[in-house]
C-alpha cells in the first residue's frame, strides 16, 4: 500500500468566512496572509522581539515565540509551511509509504553555511537527537516513533509503533530542522547558546549574539532555494519586552518590524507615519479551562452556565481591539485542517448557536446546577495585561448571571506549573490560558486535552468512544475522513463543557513603510520569515 | 570565671581588630547571610521552573527528567551548598533558562548596567552638588531650586522615562527611544535619556541634602567666629562649611549608588535595555536560581562596598571619628 500524503492545500483557514457570529467585531485593519512580494535588496533592518531574548536557538529546545522565530531563519526544516498553513516539501519530500512508515527523500545540493553538504546522516541525527532527549519540548511528537534510520543515499525512513498522521506536519516546525552533526557534537552543551551558536543551512547566518544585548544575522549568499533568496543583508535583532518601549521604537523608526505585538498597541500604532499594523490568521486562542474533575465545577450545568454566560464578542472587541474573533468550541476555528475546511465549518454551526452568549439561559443553568453563591477561583498569569482585562470582563459577565468569581494572579513559573501539573491547579476552578498550535490540525490540541492521561486533560475526561475516534483519526491520512472522526469526538466531549476557546486571536505585526513581502499569518514563526522581506 | 577562660588578645592587635570586624568580617557575613536568605526565599516561592522550558506539551515524566538533569530534585540545602562552594571558586553555575554559564550571560549585561549607573551617578553628583551649592550660596535662586528639586524628588524613574522619551525622542528626535547602543559614543548617545531618567529623583534629593547641610554648617558657631575674624568668604566656605557638610552628602551618595542600581530595573525596561535589572526581573519570574543568586549577591556586595567605603571616607575626613572606629 502506498499512501501519498497530500502536502499542498489550496485554502487557509479564514477567520472572516468561518464566523457567522453577527456580534463579531470587524478587524481594525484587513486580515491578510502576506504583503506584496519584494525583490529589492535592503542593507540593514532592525527587528525587535517583544517576547524577549531567545533562551536558545537549538531547534531541539526551541519552543516559544522568540526562539522559534530566530531558529527558523537560521535552520531549514525538512518540510515548510505556506502563509496559508499548507505543508510543503523543503529540504525533503515526505511520502507516507504505509500508516507505520514515513519515507523522507532529501533534496540534493543543499549545503551548510560552512560549505559542507547536508547529508541524510545529518537528517537522521537531527531527528534522533529529539527522539532520545526527553527534555526536548518536541519529544512528545516522537511518542509513537519506533526508529529513524538512513535507508538510502538520499533517504531516511521513520517507522512507528502506531500510526500518527501529525508527525509529518510537525516536520514543518523546528521539530524537522536539520543541524550539522559534526558541529553539534563538537559544540556539546554549548550548542544553540550565545557562545555556541548553530550550524545550519538557512537563508540567514548567525553573525553574533551578545547575550542580553542583541543578535546580528547576515544573509547566506549561497542559499540553496532560488525562490527565497534573502533580500536583507544584515538584520539586527533587539530584545525589548516593555510594551511602551516597543511602541516608541516602532513609531520612531528605530525598529523596522515586530511580530507578536500585544493587542493593546494597535491603537497607538494605527496611523503611524513610520509603518503599518498588519493582522493575519493565527491558531492562537484564549482558552478557559476547567481545572479539576471534582468539586463545584464538576457540575455540567454550572460549566454550561459559565460557557454561555461569557460575552465572547465583547472580549474580542474590548480586550483585543477587534484583533480577535469569538470562538465556541474547544478546537479553535483557526486550527481546522485547511484541506477539510467545509466539513469543520458545517459541524461548528450548531456549537456556535448552542454556546452563544445568552445570559437568560445561563441564569437558568445556574439555578439548575444547585450553585449557592460559592466563590469560584480563576487563575491568570500575573502581569499579563491582556489576560487581566479578559478576566475582569469574565468576572463581570459571571456576576451578571449570579456567579461569584475571584481572580487569582499566578507568578510565571506558578502559572506554567498550573498548566501542566494537577498540584499547580490546587485551589483553582478555572484557568485562563493562551494556546497556539504549530500546525493547522485539531488533533495537535485535542488529543492532549480529551485523551485519557493527556497533559491538558484537567477534568480526567475518559470516554472510550472519544479515545477510539481520536486514535482512528491519528491513523487516518485522508483529511476529509479524518475530519469526520474528529467531529464525532467533538460531539461527545463538547457535551461535558470541559474547556473552551473563547476567542481566536489574530497575529499582530508591524512593518516599516520602506519594507514589504512579510508573511503576516502565524506560519511566519516556522518559516524563514526574514527572507520574505525586502524593500518597497 | 568564664571571662578568664577567653584568652586576652595582645594590646597592639586590639585596635586593628575592630576595623577588621567592622569593615571586612561584618560585610562578608552580611553577604553570606543574604545569599542564603535569597536562595531559600526563591526555593519557597511557588512554581516549578521546568514547565516553562518544556512548553505546553510537557508530560510529568519529561518534567521529572529535566528536573533531575538540572539537579532541581535535590534538597534546598544541598543545592545551596553546591552553589556556595562553586561561588567561592568563582563559578556561579549555569542558568536554567539559557543553559549557559551565568558568568557569560552576565558579562555584557553588567557592562550595560554599569555604564548606565555610572553615567547616572555622574549626572547625580554634578547636578546635585552644583545645584545644592548654588541654592545655598545664591539667595535669589534658592526658592526656584528648592521648588524644582521638590518636584524632581517626587518623579519616579519610569515617569521621567516617559516624559523624556516623548519630548527628546518622539517630538524632537534628538535621542533614540531605546536600546543600549554599541561603541562608546553610540552608547553615550543611547544612554543619555535612560541615565537622565534614572538620575532625576536622586539628583534632586542630593540637591536638597547638599543645600541643607551647607545651610546648617553656615549657621554654626565656629563659622560665625571665622566670619568675625574677617576670613574671606571663599575660605570660610571651603574650610569650615564645605568640609563639615561633606559627611551627610557622602552618606547620601552611597545611598544613591544603591538607589540607582535598584532604579535601573524600571528604567532599563522603559528603554528596552537588557541590563542587570531587567535580567534579574525575568530570572526571578523564571525561578532561574543561579542567575538570581549571582545578581542578588552582586547587588548586595555593591551596596555593602559603597556603604563601607563611605564609612571609611567619613572616618578619614573627620579626625574625631578615628578614635571611635578603633575602639
JSON list of N, CA, C and O in Angstrom, two decimals, chain B residues 150-164 194 196-202 204 263-264 266-267 270-271:
[
{"chain": "B", "resi": 150, "resn": "UNK", "atom": "N", "xyz": [12.09, 69.76, 44.65]},
{"chain": "B", "resi": 150, "resn": "UNK", "atom": "CA", "xyz": [10.93, 69.14, 45.31]},
{"chain": "B", "resi": 150, "resn": "UNK", "atom": "C", "xyz": [10.13, 68.32, 44.32]},
{"chain": "B", "resi": 150, "resn": "UNK", "atom": "O", "xyz": [9.71, 67.18, 44.60]},
{"chain": "B", "resi": 151, "resn": "UNK", "atom": "N", "xyz": [9.93, 68.88, 43.14]},
{"chain": "B", "resi": 151, "resn": "UNK", "atom": "CA", "xyz": [9.20, 68.15, 42.09]},
{"chain": "B", "resi": 151, "resn": "UNK", "atom": "C", "xyz": [10.03, 66.96, 41.62]},
{"chain": "B", "resi": 151, "resn": "UNK", "atom": "O", "xyz": [9.54, 65.84, 41.48]},
{"chain": "B", "resi": 152, "resn": "UNK", "atom": "N", "xyz": [11.34, 67.22, 41.42]},
{"chain": "B", "resi": 152, "resn": "UNK", "atom": "CA", "xyz": [12.25, 66.17, 40.93]},
{"chain": "B", "resi": 152, "resn": "UNK", "atom": "C", "xyz": [12.26, 64.94, 41.82]},
{"chain": "B", "resi": 152, "resn": "UNK", "atom": "O", "xyz": [12.21, 63.81, 41.32]},
{"chain": "B", "resi": 153, "resn": "UNK", "atom": "N", "xyz": [12.28, 65.15, 43.13]},
{"chain": "B", "resi": 153, "resn": "UNK", "atom": "CA", "xyz": [12.33, 64.03, 44.07]},
{"chain": "B", "resi": 153, "resn": "UNK", "atom": "C", "xyz": [11.09, 63.14, 43.90]},
{"chain": "B", "resi": 153, "resn": "UNK", "atom": "O", "xyz": [11.16, 61.91, 44.01]},
{"chain": "B", "resi": 154, "resn": "UNK", "atom": "N", "xyz": [9.96, 63.78, 43.58]},
{"chain": "B", "resi": 154, "resn": "UNK", "atom": "CA", "xyz": [8.70, 63.03, 43.52]},
{"chain": "B", "resi": 154, "resn": "UNK", "atom": "C", "xyz": [8.51, 62.27, 42.21]},
{"chain": "B", "resi": 154, "resn": "UNK", "atom": "O", "xyz": [7.57, 61.50, 42.08]},
{"chain": "B", "resi": 155, "resn": "UNK", "atom": "N", "xyz": [9.39, 62.51, 41.22]},
{"chain": "B", "resi": 155, "resn": "UNK", "atom": "CA", "xyz": [9.19, 61.84, 39.92]},
{"chain": "B", "resi": 155, "resn": "UNK", "atom": "C", "xyz": [9.89, 60.48, 39.88]},
{"chain": "B", "resi": 155, "resn": "UNK", "atom": "O", "xyz": [11.11, 60.41, 39.94]},
{"chain": "B", "resi": 156, "resn": "UNK", "atom": "N", "xyz": [9.11, 59.38, 39.80]},
{"chain": "B", "resi": 156, "resn": "UNK", "atom": "CA", "xyz": [9.77, 58.07, 39.70]},
{"chain": "B", "resi": 156, "resn": "UNK", "atom": "C", "xyz": [10.45, 57.90, 38.34]},
{"chain": "B", "resi": 156, "resn": "UNK", "atom": "O", "xyz": [10.07, 58.57, 37.36]},
{"chain": "B", "resi": 157, "resn": "UNK", "atom": "N", "xyz": [11.44, 57.01, 38.30]},
{"chain": "B", "resi": 157, "resn": "UNK", "atom": "CA", "xyz": [12.23, 56.81, 37.09]},
{"chain": "B", "resi": 157, "resn": "UNK", "atom": "C", "xyz": [11.41, 56.51, 35.85]},
{"chain": "B", "resi": 157, "resn": "UNK", "atom": "O", "xyz": [11.66, 57.06, 34.78]},
{"chain": "B", "resi": 158, "resn": "UNK", "atom": "N", "xyz": [10.36, 55.67, 35.99]},
{"chain": "B", "resi": 158, "resn": "UNK", "atom": "CA", "xyz": [9.63, 55.29, 34.78]},
{"chain": "B", "resi": 158, "resn": "UNK", "atom": "C", "xyz": [8.79, 56.46, 34.25]},
{"chain": "B", "resi": 158, "resn": "UNK", "atom": "O", "xyz": [8.57, 56.57, 33.04]},
{"chain": "B", "resi": 159, "resn": "UNK", "atom": "N", "xyz": [8.36, 57.35, 35.15]},
{"chain": "B", "resi": 159, "resn": "UNK", "atom": "CA", "xyz": [7.60, 58.54, 34.70]},
{"chain": "B", "resi": 159, "resn": "UNK", "atom": "C", "xyz": [8.57, 59.49, 33.97]},
{"chain": "B", "resi": 159, "resn": "UNK", "atom": "O", "xyz": [8.27, 60.00, 32.88]},
{"chain": "B", "resi": 160, "resn": "UNK", "atom": "N", "xyz": [9.74, 59.68, 34.58]},
{"chain": "B", "resi": 160, "resn": "UNK", "atom": "CA", "xyz": [10.76, 60.52, 33.94]},
{"chain": "B", "resi": 160, "resn": "UNK", "atom": "C", "xyz": [11.10, 59.96, 32.56]},
{"chain": "B", "resi": 160, "resn": "UNK", "atom": "O", "xyz": [11.26, 60.72, 31.60]},
{"chain": "B", "resi": 161, "resn": "UNK", "atom": "N", "xyz": [11.16, 58.62, 32.47]},
{"chain": "B", "resi": 161, "resn": "UNK", "atom": "CA", "xyz": [11.48, 57.97, 31.19]},
{"chain": "B", "resi": 161, "resn": "UNK", "atom": "C", "xyz": [10.44, 58.33, 30.14]},
{"chain": "B", "resi": 161, "resn": "UNK", "atom": "O", "xyz": [10.78, 58.72, 29.02]},
{"chain": "B", "resi": 162, "resn": "UNK", "atom": "N", "xyz": [9.17, 58.22, 30.49]},
{"chain": "B", "resi": 162, "resn": "UNK", "atom": "CA", "xyz": [8.09, 58.51, 29.54]},
{"chain": "B", "resi": 162, "resn": "UNK", "atom": "C", "xyz": [8.17, 59.97, 29.09]},
{"chain": "B", "resi": 162, "resn": "UNK", "atom": "O", "xyz": [8.10, 60.28, 27.89]},
{"chain": "B", "resi": 163, "resn": "UNK", "atom": "N", "xyz": [8.37, 60.87, 30.06]},
{"chain": "B", "resi": 163, "resn": "UNK", "atom": "CA", "xyz": [8.46, 62.31, 29.74]},
{"chain": "B", "resi": 163, "resn": "UNK", "atom": "C", "xyz": [9.63, 62.58, 28.80]},
{"chain": "B", "resi": 163, "resn": "UNK", "atom": "O", "xyz": [9.49, 63.26, 27.77]},
{"chain": "B", "resi": 164, "resn": "UNK", "atom": "N", "xyz": [10.79, 62.05, 29.17]},
{"chain": "B", "resi": 164, "resn": "UNK", "atom": "CA", "xyz": [12.00, 62.30, 28.37]},
{"chain": "B", "resi": 164, "resn": "UNK", "atom": "C", "xyz": [11.87, 61.73, 26.96]},
{"chain": "B", "resi": 164, "resn": "UNK", "atom": "O", "xyz": [12.26, 62.38, 25.99]},
{"chain": "B", "resi": 194, "resn": "UNK", "atom": "N", "xyz": [18.14, 57.39, 29.31]},
{"chain": "B", "resi": 194, "resn": "UNK", "atom": "CA", "xyz": [17.99, 56.49, 30.45]},
{"chain": "B", "resi": 194, "resn": "UNK", "atom": "C", "xyz": [18.72, 57.00, 31.71]},
{"chain": "B", "resi": 194, "resn": "UNK", "atom": "O", "xyz": [18.18, 56.95, 32.81]},
{"chain": "B", "resi": 196, "resn": "UNK", "atom": "N", "xyz": [19.49, 60.06, 32.44]},
{"chain": "B", "resi": 196, "resn": "UNK", "atom": "CA", "xyz": [18.78, 61.24, 32.96]},
{"chain": "B", "resi": 196, "resn": "UNK", "atom": "C", "xyz": [17.53, 60.83, 33.72]},
{"chain": "B", "resi": 196, "resn": "UNK", "atom": "O", "xyz": [17.23, 61.34, 34.80]},
{"chain": "B", "resi": 197, "resn": "UNK", "atom": "N", "xyz": [16.80, 59.85, 33.18]},
{"chain": "B", "resi": 197, "resn": "UNK", "atom": "CA", "xyz": [15.58, 59.37, 33.83]},
{"chain": "B", "resi": 197, "resn": "UNK", "atom": "C", "xyz": [15.92, 58.76, 35.19]},
{"chain": "B", "resi": 197, "resn": "UNK", "atom": "O", "xyz": [15.23, 58.98, 36.19]},
{"chain": "B", "resi": 198, "resn": "UNK", "atom": "N", "xyz": [17.01, 58.01, 35.20]},
{"chain": "B", "resi": 198, "resn": "UNK", "atom": "CA", "xyz": [17.44, 57.34, 36.43]},
{"chain": "B", "resi": 198, "resn": "UNK", "atom": "C", "xyz": [17.94, 58.34, 37.46]},
{"chain": "B", "resi": 198, "resn": "UNK", "atom": "O", "xyz": [17.71, 58.20, 38.66]},
{"chain": "B", "resi": 199, "resn": "UNK", "atom": "N", "xyz": [18.60, 59.40, 36.98]},
{"chain": "B", "resi": 199, "resn": "UNK", "atom": "CA", "xyz": [19.24, 60.35, 37.89]},
{"chain": "B", "resi": 199, "resn": "UNK", "atom": "C", "xyz": [18.28, 61.38, 38.46]},
{"chain": "B", "resi": 199, "resn": "UNK", "atom": "O", "xyz": [18.54, 61.94, 39.53]},
{"chain": "B", "resi": 200, "resn": "UNK", "atom": "N", "xyz": [17.17, 61.63, 37.77]},
{"chain": "B", "resi": 200, "resn": "UNK", "atom": "CA", "xyz": [16.29, 62.75, 38.15]},
{"chain": "B", "resi": 200, "resn": "UNK", "atom": "C", "xyz": [16.01, 62.86, 39.64]},
{"chain": "B", "resi": 200, "resn": "UNK", "atom": "O", "xyz": [16.35, 63.86, 40.28]},
{"chain": "B", "resi": 201, "resn": "UNK", "atom": "N", "xyz": [15.39, 61.82, 40.21]},
{"chain": "B", "resi": 201, "resn": "UNK", "atom": "CA", "xyz": [14.96, 61.97, 41.60]},
{"chain": "B", "resi": 201, "resn": "UNK", "atom": "C", "xyz": [16.14, 61.97, 42.57]},
{"chain": "B", "resi": 201, "resn": "UNK", "atom": "O", "xyz": [16.13, 62.68, 43.57]},
{"chain": "B", "resi": 202, "resn": "UNK", "atom": "N", "xyz": [17.18, 61.18, 42.24]},
{"chain": "B", "resi": 202, "resn": "UNK", "atom": "CA", "xyz": [18.35, 61.15, 43.14]},
{"chain": "B", "resi": 202, "resn": "UNK", "atom": "C", "xyz": [19.13, 62.46, 43.07]},
{"chain": "B", "resi": 202, "resn": "UNK", "atom": "O", "xyz": [19.64, 62.94, 44.09]},
{"chain": "B", "resi": 204, "resn": "UNK", "atom": "N", "xyz": [17.85, 65.36, 42.49]},
{"chain": "B", "resi": 204, "resn": "UNK", "atom": "CA", "xyz": [17.03, 66.32, 43.22]},
{"chain": "B", "resi": 204, "resn": "UNK", "atom": "C", "xyz": [17.21, 66.14, 44.72]},
{"chain": "B", "resi": 204, "resn": "UNK", "atom": "O", "xyz": [17.32, 67.12, 45.48]},
{"chain": "B", "resi": 263, "resn": "UNK", "atom": "N", "xyz": [16.84, 51.35, 40.90]},
{"chain": "B", "resi": 263, "resn": "UNK", "atom": "CA", "xyz": [16.03, 52.11, 39.94]},
{"chain": "B", "resi": 263, "resn": "UNK", "atom": "C", "xyz": [16.28, 51.69, 38.50]},
{"chain": "B", "resi": 263, "resn": "UNK", "atom": "O", "xyz": [15.40, 51.84, 37.64]},
{"chain": "B", "resi": 264, "resn": "UNK", "atom": "N", "xyz": [17.46, 51.11, 38.25]},
{"chain": "B", "resi": 264, "resn": "UNK", "atom": "CA", "xyz": [17.80, 50.70, 36.89]},
{"chain": "B", "resi": 264, "resn": "UNK", "atom": "C", "xyz": [16.81, 49.66, 36.36]},
{"chain": "B", "resi": 264, "resn": "UNK", "atom": "O", "xyz": [16.57, 49.57, 35.16]},
{"chain": "B", "resi": 266, "resn": "UNK", "atom": "N", "xyz": [13.50, 49.51, 36.52]},
{"chain": "B", "resi": 266, "resn": "UNK", "atom": "CA", "xyz": [12.36, 50.08, 35.77]},
{"chain": "B", "resi": 266, "resn": "UNK", "atom": "C", "xyz": [12.83, 50.89, 34.57]},
{"chain": "B", "resi": 266, "resn": "UNK", "atom": "O", "xyz": [12.21, 50.86, 33.52]},
{"chain": "B", "resi": 267, "resn": "UNK", "atom": "N", "xyz": [13.93, 51.61, 34.73]},
{"chain": "B", "resi": 267, "resn": "UNK", "atom": "CA", "xyz": [14.41, 52.45, 33.63]},
{"chain": "B", "resi": 267, "resn": "UNK", "atom": "C", "xyz": [14.90, 51.57, 32.46]},
{"chain": "B", "resi": 267, "resn": "UNK", "atom": "O", "xyz": [14.61, 51.86, 31.30]},
{"chain": "B", "resi": 270, "resn": "UNK", "atom": "N", "xyz": [11.86, 50.46, 30.59]},
{"chain": "B", "resi": 270, "resn": "UNK", "atom": "CA", "xyz": [11.21, 51.53, 29.81]},
{"chain": "B", "resi": 270, "resn": "UNK", "atom": "C", "xyz": [11.96, 51.83, 28.53]},
{"chain": "B", "resi": 270, "resn": "UNK", "atom": "O", "xyz": [11.37, 52.21, 27.53]},
{"chain": "B", "resi": 271, "resn": "UNK", "atom": "N", "xyz": [13.29, 51.67, 28.55]},
{"chain": "B", "resi": 271, "resn": "UNK", "atom": "CA", "xyz": [14.08, 51.98, 27.36]},
{"chain": "B", "resi": 271, "resn": "UNK", "atom": "C", "xyz": [14.48, 50.72, 26.58]},
{"chain": "B", "resi": 271, "resn": "UNK", "atom": "O", "xyz": [15.30, 50.79, 25.66]}
]
